[in-house]
Tab-separated table of C-alpha atoms in Angstrom:
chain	number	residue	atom	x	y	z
A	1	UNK	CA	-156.827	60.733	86.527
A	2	UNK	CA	-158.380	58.215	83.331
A	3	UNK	CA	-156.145	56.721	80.945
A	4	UNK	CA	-157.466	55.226	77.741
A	5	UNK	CA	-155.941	52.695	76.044
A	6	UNK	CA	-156.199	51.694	72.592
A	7	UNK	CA	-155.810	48.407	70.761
A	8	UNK	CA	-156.009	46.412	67.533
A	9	UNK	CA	-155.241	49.061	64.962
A	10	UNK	CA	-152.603	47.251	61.962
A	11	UNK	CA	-152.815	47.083	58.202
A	12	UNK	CA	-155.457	44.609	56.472
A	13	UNK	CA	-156.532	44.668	52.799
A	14	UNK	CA	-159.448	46.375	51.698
A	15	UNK	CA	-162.511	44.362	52.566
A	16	UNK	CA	-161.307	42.924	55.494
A	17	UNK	CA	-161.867	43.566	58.962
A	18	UNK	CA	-160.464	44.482	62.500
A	19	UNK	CA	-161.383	44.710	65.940
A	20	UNK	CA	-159.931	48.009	68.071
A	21	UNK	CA	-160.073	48.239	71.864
A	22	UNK	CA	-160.421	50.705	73.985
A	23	UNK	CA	-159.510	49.832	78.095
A	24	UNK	CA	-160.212	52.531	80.357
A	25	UNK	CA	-158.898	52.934	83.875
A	26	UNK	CA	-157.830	55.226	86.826
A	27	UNK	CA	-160.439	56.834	89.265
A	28	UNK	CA	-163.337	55.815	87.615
A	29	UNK	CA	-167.415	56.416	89.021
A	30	UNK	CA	-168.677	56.171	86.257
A	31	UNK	CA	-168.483	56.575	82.268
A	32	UNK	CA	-171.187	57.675	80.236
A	33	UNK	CA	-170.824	57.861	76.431
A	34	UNK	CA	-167.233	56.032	74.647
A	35	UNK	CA	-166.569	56.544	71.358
A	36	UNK	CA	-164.220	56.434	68.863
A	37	UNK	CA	-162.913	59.349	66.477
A	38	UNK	CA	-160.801	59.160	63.395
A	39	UNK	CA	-157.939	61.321	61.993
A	40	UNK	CA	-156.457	60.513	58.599
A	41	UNK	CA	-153.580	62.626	56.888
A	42	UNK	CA	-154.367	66.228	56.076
A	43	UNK	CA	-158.172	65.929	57.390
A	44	UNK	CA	-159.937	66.781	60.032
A	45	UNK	CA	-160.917	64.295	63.357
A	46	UNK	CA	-164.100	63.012	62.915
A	47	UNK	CA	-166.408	60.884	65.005
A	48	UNK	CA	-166.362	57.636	63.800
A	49	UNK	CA	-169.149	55.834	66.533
A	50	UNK	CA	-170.511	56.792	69.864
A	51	UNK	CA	-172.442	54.781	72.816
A	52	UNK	CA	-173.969	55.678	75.340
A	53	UNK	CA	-173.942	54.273	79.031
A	54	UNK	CA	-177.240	52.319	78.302
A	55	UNK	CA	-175.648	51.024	75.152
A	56	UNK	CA	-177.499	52.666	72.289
A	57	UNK	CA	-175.065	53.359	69.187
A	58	UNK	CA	-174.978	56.299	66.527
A	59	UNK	CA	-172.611	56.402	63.882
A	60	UNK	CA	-171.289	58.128	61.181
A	61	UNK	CA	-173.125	57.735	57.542
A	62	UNK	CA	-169.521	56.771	55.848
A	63	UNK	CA	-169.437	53.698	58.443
A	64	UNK	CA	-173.327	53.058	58.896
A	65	UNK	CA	-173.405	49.101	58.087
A	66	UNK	CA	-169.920	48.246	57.884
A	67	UNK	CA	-168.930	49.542	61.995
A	68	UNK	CA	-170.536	48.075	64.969
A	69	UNK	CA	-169.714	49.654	68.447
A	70	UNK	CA	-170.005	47.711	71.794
A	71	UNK	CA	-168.945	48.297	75.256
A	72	UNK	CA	-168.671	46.056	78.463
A	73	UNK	CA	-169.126	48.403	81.338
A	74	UNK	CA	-167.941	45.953	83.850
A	75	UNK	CA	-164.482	46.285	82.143
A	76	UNK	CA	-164.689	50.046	81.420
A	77	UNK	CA	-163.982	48.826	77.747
A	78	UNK	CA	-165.177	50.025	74.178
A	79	UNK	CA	-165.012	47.928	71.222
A	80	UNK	CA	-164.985	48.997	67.555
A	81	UNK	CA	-165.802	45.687	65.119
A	82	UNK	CA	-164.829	47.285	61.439
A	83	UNK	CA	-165.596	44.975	58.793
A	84	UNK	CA	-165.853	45.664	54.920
A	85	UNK	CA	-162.898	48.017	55.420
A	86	UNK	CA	-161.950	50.607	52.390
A	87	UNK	CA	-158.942	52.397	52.098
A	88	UNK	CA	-160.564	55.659	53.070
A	89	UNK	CA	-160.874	54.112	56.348
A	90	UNK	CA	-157.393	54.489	56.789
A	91	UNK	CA	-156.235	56.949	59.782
A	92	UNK	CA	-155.401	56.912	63.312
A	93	UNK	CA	-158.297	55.856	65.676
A	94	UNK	CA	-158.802	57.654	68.445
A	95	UNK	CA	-161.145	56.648	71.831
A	96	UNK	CA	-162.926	58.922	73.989
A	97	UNK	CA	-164.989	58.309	76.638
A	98	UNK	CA	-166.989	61.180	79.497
A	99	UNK	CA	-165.783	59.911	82.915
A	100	UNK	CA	-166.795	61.056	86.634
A	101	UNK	CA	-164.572	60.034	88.930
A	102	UNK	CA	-166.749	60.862	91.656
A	103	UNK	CA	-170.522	60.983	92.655
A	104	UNK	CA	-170.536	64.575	92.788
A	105	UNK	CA	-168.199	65.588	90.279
A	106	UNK	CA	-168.742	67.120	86.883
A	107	UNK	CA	-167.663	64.811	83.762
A	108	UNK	CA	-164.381	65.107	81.703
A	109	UNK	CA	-163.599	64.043	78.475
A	110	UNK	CA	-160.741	61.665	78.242
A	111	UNK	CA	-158.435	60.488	75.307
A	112	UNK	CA	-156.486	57.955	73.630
A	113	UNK	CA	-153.436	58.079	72.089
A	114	UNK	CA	-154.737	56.826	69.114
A	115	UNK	CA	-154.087	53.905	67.007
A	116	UNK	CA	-153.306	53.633	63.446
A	117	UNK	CA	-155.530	51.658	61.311
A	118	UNK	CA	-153.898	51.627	57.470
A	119	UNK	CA	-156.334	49.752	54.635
A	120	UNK	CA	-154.824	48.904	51.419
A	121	UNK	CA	-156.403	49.016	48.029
């Protein structure tokens, strides 16, 4: 069994910036892509950023510029650097990585339990 767990997440002013964490741990082989999803009242989850194992990022357009993502795979942990935040970044932030937890065993998607990021005007 993985458990993700999230930090960082608070209320900052529009323009500012915050740093969420994502720690995974459990039986853990290996993790290939970590990302991090977004929910805000009344919408839809959305991916926010993804990474891959070797580190290469993709991200949405709304965030392009403003979101870097990072990971340290000796610590099983994602980062999400937000800077330049707007209100409609408000929602709760959700990470997600693909784990094996063995050699020969077929990868499961895992999940935070989210935490809230809230962005005033």
């Amino acid at each position: 069994q993985v458990q993700l767990l999230e930090s960082g997440g608070g209320l900052v002013q529009a323009g500012g910036s915050l740093r969420l964490s994502c720690a995974a741990s459990g039986r853990i082989f290996s993790i290939n892509a970590m990302g991090w999803y977004r929910q805000a009242p009344g919408k839809q989850r959305e991916l926010v950023a993804v990474i891959t194992s070797g580190g290469s990022p993709n991200y949405a357009d709304s965030v392009k510029g403003r979101f870097t993502i990072s990971r340290d795979n000796a610590k099983n942990t994602v980062y999400l650097q937000m800077n330049s935040l707007k209100p409609d970044d408000t929602a709760v932030y959700f990470c997600n990585a693909l784990v094996s937890s063995t050699e020969w065993g077929i990868d499961y998607d895992y999940w935070g339990q989210g935490t809230q990021v809230t962005v005033s005007s």
